[in-house]
Coordinates of C-alpha atoms and ligand atoms in Angstrom, one line a residue:
M16 CA 5.8 -32.0 27.6
P17 CA 4.8 -34.1 30.5
I18 CA 1.1 -33.9 30.1
Y19 CA -0.5 -36.7 28.7
H20 CA -3.2 -35.4 25.8
K21 CA -4.9 -36.9 23.1
Q22 CA -7.4 -35.8 20.2
G23 CA -9.6 -37.8 18.2
N24 CA -10.5 -41.5 17.8
I25 CA -7.8 -43.9 19.1
P26 CA -8.1 -48.0 19.5
P27 CA -8.5 -49.1 23.2
K28 CA -5.1 -51.1 23.4
R29 CA -1.9 -49.8 21.6
H30 CA -0.8 -51.9 18.5
T31 CA -4.1 -53.4 17.8
Q32 CA -6.0 -53.4 14.8
F33 CA -7.8 -50.2 14.5
R34 CA -9.7 -49.7 10.8
R35 CA -11.3 -47.2 8.6
P36 CA -15.1 -47.6 7.9
D37 CA -14.0 -49.0 4.5
G38 CA -12.3 -52.1 6.4
E39 CA -8.5 -50.9 5.9
L40 CA -6.3 -50.5 8.7
Y41 CA -5.0 -47.6 9.8
S42 CA -1.4 -46.5 9.8
E43 CA -0.1 -46.3 13.5
Q44 CA 2.8 -44.0 13.9
L45 CA 5.1 -43.7 16.8
F46 CA 6.5 -40.2 16.6
G47 CA 9.0 -39.4 19.2
T48 CA 12.6 -37.7 19.0
I49 CA 14.9 -39.5 20.9
G50 CA 15.0 -42.9 19.5
F51 CA 12.3 -45.0 22.0
D52 CA 13.4 -43.4 25.0
G53 CA 12.0 -39.8 25.1
M54 CA 8.3 -38.6 24.7
S55 CA 6.4 -39.9 22.3
S56 CA 3.0 -39.8 20.7
L57 CA 0.9 -42.7 18.6
L58 CA -0.9 -41.4 15.5
Y59 CA -3.4 -43.2 13.8
H60 CA -3.0 -42.2 9.7
H61 CA -5.9 -42.7 7.4
N62 CA -3.0 -43.4 4.5
R63 CA 0.2 -44.7 5.1
P64 CA 2.6 -41.8 6.4
T65 CA 5.5 -43.0 4.2
M66 CA 4.2 -42.4 0.7
V67 CA 6.9 -40.2 -0.6
K68 CA 6.4 -39.6 -4.5
E69 CA 9.2 -37.3 -5.6
I70 CA 12.1 -35.3 -4.4
V71 CA 11.7 -32.0 -6.3
K72 CA 14.7 -30.0 -5.3
S73 CA 17.3 -29.3 -2.3
T74 CA 18.1 -25.6 -1.4
D75 CA 21.0 -24.8 1.3
M76 CA 19.7 -22.9 3.8
A77 CA 22.6 -22.8 6.4
P78 CA 23.2 -19.0 7.5
K79 CA 26.0 -17.1 6.4
I80 CA 28.6 -16.5 9.0
A81 CA 30.2 -13.2 9.0
L82 CA 32.0 -13.4 12.8
E83 CA 32.9 -16.9 13.7
K84 CA 35.1 -15.4 16.7
H85 CA 34.4 -12.2 18.2
I86 CA 33.9 -10.3 21.5
R87 CA 32.0 -7.2 20.7
S88 CA 28.7 -6.6 22.5
L89 CA 26.2 -5.8 19.9
K90 CA 22.7 -4.4 19.5
L91 CA 20.5 -5.4 16.6
V92 CA 17.7 -3.4 15.3
S93 CA 15.5 -6.4 14.5
F94 CA 12.7 -4.2 13.5
N95 CA 14.6 -3.3 10.3
V96 CA 14.1 -6.7 8.8
E97 CA 12.1 -6.1 5.5
P98 CA 9.2 -8.1 5.9
K99 CA 8.6 -11.0 3.4
D100 CA 5.8 -13.2 2.1
D101 CA 6.8 -16.4 2.4
F102 CA 7.3 -17.8 6.1
L103 CA 10.7 -19.5 5.6
E104 CA 12.1 -16.9 3.2
A105 CA 11.3 -14.5 6.2
R106 CA 13.6 -15.8 8.6
E107 CA 16.6 -14.4 9.2
P108 CA 19.1 -16.3 11.5
L109 CA 21.3 -13.8 13.3
L110 CA 23.2 -15.4 16.1
V111 CA 23.9 -19.1 15.6
N112 CA 26.2 -22.0 16.9
N113 CA 26.0 -26.0 16.5
D114 CA 23.3 -25.9 19.0
V115 CA 20.8 -23.2 18.2
H116 CA 20.1 -20.8 15.4
I117 CA 18.5 -17.7 16.9
G118 CA 16.7 -15.5 14.6
V119 CA 13.7 -13.2 13.8
A120 CA 11.2 -12.9 10.9
A121 CA 8.4 -10.9 9.3
P122 CA 6.3 -13.1 7.5
R123 CA 3.6 -11.2 5.4
K124 CA 1.5 -14.4 4.2
S125 CA 0.2 -17.5 5.5
I126 CA 1.6 -21.0 4.4
T127 CA -1.1 -22.4 1.9
D128 CA 0.6 -24.0 -1.0
Y129 CA 3.0 -26.3 1.2
F130 CA 3.6 -28.0 4.3
Y131 CA 6.7 -27.7 6.5
K132 CA 8.6 -30.2 8.8
N133 CA 11.7 -29.2 10.6
A134 CA 13.8 -32.3 10.9
D135 CA 16.8 -30.8 12.2
A136 CA 15.3 -28.7 15.6
D137 CA 12.8 -27.9 17.8
E138 CA 11.2 -24.7 17.2
M139 CA 10.3 -21.9 19.7
L140 CA 8.5 -19.3 18.1
F141 CA 8.2 -15.8 19.9
I142 CA 5.1 -14.1 19.0
H143 CA 5.7 -10.2 19.1
K144 CA 3.1 -9.0 16.7
G145 CA 0.4 -10.9 15.0
T146 CA -2.5 -13.5 15.6
G147 CA -3.3 -16.4 13.7
T148 CA -3.6 -20.2 14.1
L149 CA -0.5 -23.0 14.3
R150 CA -2.2 -25.7 11.9
T151 CA -0.3 -29.1 12.8
I152 CA -0.5 -32.6 12.4
F153 CA -1.6 -33.1 16.1
G154 CA -4.5 -30.1 15.8
N155 CA -4.7 -26.7 15.9
I156 CA -2.9 -24.0 18.6
P157 CA -4.4 -20.2 18.3
F158 CA -1.9 -17.8 18.8
E159 CA -1.4 -14.1 20.0
Y160 CA 0.9 -11.2 21.4
G161 CA 3.3 -12.8 24.0
D162 CA 2.7 -16.5 22.8
Y163 CA 5.9 -19.1 22.7
L164 CA 5.0 -21.8 20.4
I165 CA 6.9 -25.0 21.0
I166 CA 7.4 -27.2 18.0
P167 CA 9.0 -30.6 18.5
R168 CA 11.2 -31.3 15.3
G169 CA 9.7 -33.4 12.9
V170 CA 5.9 -32.3 13.6
I171 CA 4.3 -31.1 9.9
Y172 CA 2.9 -27.7 10.2
Q173 CA 1.3 -24.7 8.3
I174 CA 0.9 -21.2 9.8
D175 CA -2.3 -19.1 9.3
F176 CA -1.6 -15.4 10.0
D177 CA -4.8 -13.0 10.5
S178 CA -2.7 -9.9 9.0
E179 CA 0.1 -9.5 7.0
D180 CA 2.1 -7.2 10.5
N181 CA 3.7 -10.3 12.0
R182 CA 7.0 -10.0 13.8
I183 CA 8.3 -13.5 15.3
F184 CA 11.7 -14.0 17.4
Y185 CA 12.9 -17.4 17.1
A186 CA 15.1 -20.4 18.0
E187 CA 15.8 -23.8 16.4
S188 CA 17.1 -25.9 18.9
F189 CA 19.5 -29.0 17.8
T190 CA 18.2 -30.5 21.1
P191 CA 14.6 -30.9 22.7
I192 CA 13.4 -27.9 24.6
Y193 CA 11.7 -28.9 28.0
T194 CA 10.2 -27.2 30.7
P195 CA 13.0 -26.8 33.4
K196 CA 13.4 -30.4 35.4
R197 CA 13.7 -28.2 38.7
Y198 CA 10.0 -27.4 37.9
R199 CA 8.8 -30.8 38.0
N200 CA 8.6 -33.6 40.6
W201 CA 9.6 -37.2 39.7
F202 CA 6.2 -38.0 38.1
G203 CA 6.8 -34.6 35.7
Q204 CA 4.3 -32.5 37.3
L205 CA 5.0 -28.9 37.8
L206 CA 5.7 -28.1 41.4
E207 CA 4.2 -25.3 43.5
H208 CA 7.2 -23.1 43.0
S209 CA 7.1 -23.4 39.2
P210 CA 6.4 -20.0 37.9
Y211 CA 3.6 -21.4 35.8
C212 CA 1.4 -24.8 35.8
E213 CA -0.4 -27.1 33.6
R214 CA -3.3 -24.9 32.9
D215 CA -1.5 -22.5 31.4
Y216 CA -0.2 -24.6 28.3
K217 CA -2.3 -24.1 25.0
L218 CA -2.7 -27.6 23.8
P219 CA -3.4 -28.8 20.3
Q220 CA -7.4 -28.8 19.4
D221 CA -9.6 -29.2 17.1
L222 CA -7.9 -31.8 15.0
E223 CA -8.2 -31.8 11.3
T224 CA -8.3 -34.8 9.1
F225 CA -8.1 -35.0 5.3
T226 CA -8.1 -38.2 3.8
D227 CA -7.3 -37.5 -0.1
L228 CA -4.8 -39.1 -1.9
E229 CA -3.8 -36.2 -4.2
D230 CA -0.4 -35.0 -4.2
H231 CA 0.8 -32.3 -1.4
F232 CA 4.1 -30.4 -1.4
I233 CA 6.1 -30.7 1.9
K234 CA 9.3 -28.8 2.6
V235 CA 11.4 -30.7 5.0
K236 CA 14.6 -29.2 6.6
K237 CA 17.1 -31.8 7.3
Q238 CA 21.0 -30.9 7.9
G239 CA 20.4 -27.6 6.9
T240 CA 18.9 -28.1 3.5
L241 CA 15.6 -27.5 2.6
H242 CA 14.2 -30.7 0.6
E243 CA 11.0 -30.0 -1.2
M244 CA 9.1 -33.2 -2.0
I245 CA 5.9 -34.2 -3.1
Y246 CA 3.9 -36.6 -0.9
E247 CA 0.8 -39.0 -1.9
G248 CA -1.9 -38.2 0.2
H249 CA -2.7 -35.4 2.7
P250 CA -0.3 -34.8 5.7
F251 CA -3.4 -34.2 7.8
D252 CA -4.8 -37.2 7.9
V253 CA -4.5 -38.2 11.6
V254 CA -7.8 -39.8 12.8
G255 CA -6.5 -39.7 16.3
W256 CA -3.4 -39.5 18.3
D257 CA -2.2 -39.9 22.4
G258 CA 0.9 -39.3 24.1
Y259 CA 3.2 -36.8 24.9
N260 CA 5.3 -35.3 22.3
Y261 CA 3.2 -32.7 20.5
P262 CA 3.7 -29.0 19.9
Y263 CA 2.0 -26.6 22.2
G264 CA 1.8 -23.1 23.5
F265 CA 2.3 -20.9 26.8
S266 CA 2.0 -17.3 27.1
I267 CA 4.7 -15.0 28.4
H268 CA 1.8 -13.2 30.2
N269 CA 1.2 -16.3 32.1
F270 CA 4.7 -16.4 33.5
E271 CA 4.4 -15.4 37.2
P272 CA 7.2 -13.4 38.1
I273 CA 9.5 -14.6 41.4
T274 CA 10.2 -11.5 43.3
G275 CA 12.2 -10.7 46.8
R276 CA 13.6 -8.6 49.2
I277 CA 16.9 -8.2 47.2
H278 CA 17.8 -8.7 43.6
Q279 CA 16.9 -12.3 42.5
P280 CA 19.2 -13.7 39.6
P281 CA 18.0 -14.6 36.5
P282 CA 17.5 -18.3 36.9
V283 CA 14.0 -16.9 38.6
H284 CA 13.1 -15.9 35.0
Q285 CA 13.7 -19.2 33.4
T286 CA 11.1 -20.4 31.5
F287 CA 12.5 -23.5 29.3
E288 CA 15.4 -25.3 29.3
T289 CA 17.9 -27.7 26.6
S290 CA 21.2 -29.3 27.0
A291 CA 22.5 -26.2 25.2
F292 CA 20.9 -22.8 26.5
V293 CA 18.0 -21.9 28.3
I294 CA 15.2 -19.5 27.5
C295 CA 14.0 -16.8 30.2
S296 CA 11.0 -14.5 30.4
F297 CA 11.4 -10.8 32.2
V298 CA 7.9 -10.1 32.9
P299 CA 6.4 -6.9 34.5
R300 CA 6.9 -7.4 38.3
L301 CA 6.9 -5.8 41.7
Y302 CA 10.6 -4.5 42.3
D303 CA 12.7 -5.7 45.4
Y304 CA 11.4 -4.3 48.8
H305 CA 14.4 -4.6 51.2
P306 CA 14.3 -0.8 52.2
K307 CA 18.2 -0.7 50.9
S308 CA 17.3 -2.7 48.0
I309 CA 19.0 -2.0 44.3
P310 CA 16.2 -3.3 42.0
A311 CA 18.9 -2.7 39.0
P312 CA 20.8 -6.2 38.6
Y313 CA 24.9 -6.4 39.6
N314 CA 27.3 -6.7 37.1
H315 CA 28.2 -10.3 36.1
S316 CA 31.0 -12.5 34.7
N317 CA 29.2 -14.4 31.9
I318 CA 32.1 -16.3 31.5
D319 CA 30.6 -19.3 30.4
S320 CA 27.4 -18.4 28.4
D321 CA 26.7 -15.8 25.9
E322 CA 23.5 -13.8 26.7
V323 CA 21.0 -12.9 24.0
L324 CA 18.1 -10.3 25.1
Y325 CA 15.0 -9.8 22.8
Y326 CA 13.3 -6.5 24.4
V327 CA 9.7 -6.7 23.8
D328 CA 7.7 -4.1 25.4
G329 CA 7.8 -1.6 28.1
D330 CA 11.0 0.5 29.7
F331 CA 13.9 -2.0 30.1
M332 CA 15.1 -0.8 33.4
S333 CA 18.7 -1.6 33.1
R334 CA 19.4 -0.4 29.7
N335 CA 19.5 2.8 27.9
G336 CA 18.3 3.2 24.3
V337 CA 16.8 0.1 23.4
A338 CA 13.4 -0.2 21.8
P339 CA 10.7 -3.0 21.2
G340 CA 12.3 -5.6 18.6
N341 CA 16.0 -4.7 19.5
I342 CA 18.4 -7.6 20.3
S343 CA 21.3 -7.3 22.4
L344 CA 24.2 -10.0 22.6
H345 CA 26.3 -9.7 25.7
P346 CA 29.3 -12.2 24.6
A347 CA 30.9 -14.4 27.3
G348 CA 34.4 -13.1 28.0
I349 CA 33.4 -9.7 29.4
P350 CA 31.3 -8.7 32.3
H351 CA 28.1 -7.1 31.8
G352 CA 25.7 -4.9 33.5
P353 CA 23.4 -2.1 34.0
H354 CA 23.8 1.1 31.7
P355 CA 25.6 4.3 33.2
G356 CA 22.9 5.7 35.6
A357 CA 20.5 2.9 35.7
V358 CA 21.5 1.6 39.1
E359 CA 20.7 5.0 40.6
R360 CA 17.5 5.3 38.5
S361 CA 16.1 2.0 40.0
I362 CA 16.4 2.7 43.5
G363 CA 13.1 3.3 45.1
Q364 CA 11.3 2.3 41.9
K365 CA 8.4 0.1 42.7
G366 CA 8.0 -2.1 39.8
S367 CA 8.9 -2.8 36.2
G368 CA 6.8 -2.9 32.8
E369 CA 9.4 -4.5 31.1
L370 CA 8.8 -7.5 29.1
A371 CA 11.6 -9.5 27.2
V372 CA 12.8 -12.9 26.4
M373 CA 16.5 -14.0 27.0
I374 CA 18.6 -16.9 25.6
D375 CA 21.8 -17.9 27.2
T376 CA 23.8 -20.7 25.5
F377 CA 26.4 -22.3 27.0
R378 CA 28.7 -22.3 23.8
P379 CA 29.7 -18.9 22.0
L380 CA 27.6 -17.7 19.2
M381 CA 28.6 -16.5 15.9
V382 CA 27.2 -13.5 14.1
T383 CA 25.8 -14.0 11.0
E384 CA 25.8 -11.8 7.7
N385 CA 22.1 -10.5 8.5
A386 CA 22.7 -10.0 11.9
L387 CA 25.7 -7.4 10.9
K388 CA 23.2 -5.6 8.9
L389 CA 21.1 -5.1 11.8
D390 CA 24.0 -3.6 13.9
D391 CA 23.9 -0.4 15.5
G392 CA 27.9 -0.2 15.8
D393 CA 28.2 1.3 19.0
Y394 CA 26.7 -0.5 21.3
Y395 CA 29.8 -2.2 23.0
R396 CA 30.6 1.4 24.0
S397 CA 27.6 2.4 25.7
W398 CA 29.1 1.6 29.0
L399 CA 31.5 4.3 29.2
N400 CA 31.2 7.7 30.9
S401 CA 30.9 9.6 28.0
Ligands
LIG23 FE1 23.1 -11.0 32.2

């Protein structure tokens, strides 16, 4: 997050005495995710952030792999996932490798009786249905339909939903999720050709500070295991912070599409990047305007990446028979392209109302047992003439 941001009260000089009203020192914490080298923030806690009291239990959360090696295109009907009350239990990892776990969740209830920290992965939560507030140690981020929430690993948070009808498409990334480097100048500012700018970010606000020393329950995910711990003191005891490493939101509806006279390649839709995959946004846009243009994409050989598409809304022009909440996997090794009839159908069309999120991974994805339960079984044959 190359924007400097701050909340609450901080001392004028870092690493100097900063005292509570009762004369005790606040506890300073440097919060970064790449040693002392990457982006970081400095937080000031009312109490020490280190007061582990007890580790209650540890539960294996590793995805159950059904297909380690495969080459079949899949269509997963993710809205068939049953809603569950708990935010973490509701998560269903579907397509995974050592770089990223991609899944969906339909949580019904807000987190109220514990706090959560993912120590393994940055999280991208894409809100398909539901509104609420992401409550974090850095402040609160209200969210709604179409929001990406980017949560760097290590951020302690809760999530409040306004209703029980929530659908989330998520990615847990084992390397940091950044805005694409080619959108930024050498100081980090987003350039004029970027499809979004700094004003579009939803930054943490309304920092909440609780100073009690009661026992509080934190669930920490580390090495694929959920450790349930009791801390002395409230996790949200930060009186102020500043820096560059913090959670933020960005609405897909603020992604400004890049169009041209002829078909533009998928990188124009890129929204986020990591060293192991990219996240792209397909948003409503005008079609190509060359008099002989073909708006449907050409077939392409994704020999070096697996392509995951999560269909959000609208009519997806290159696909037949996809609905909101469907996920397609086009694995590396076989070319993919428009469905029969889609190329001719696209000619002469003026625009698309499609809304979708794409994740292209640079290493193959494995298919989980959860995913096979959502598989329509026949998608891989949908390019045949009959
Ligand atoms: Fe593709």
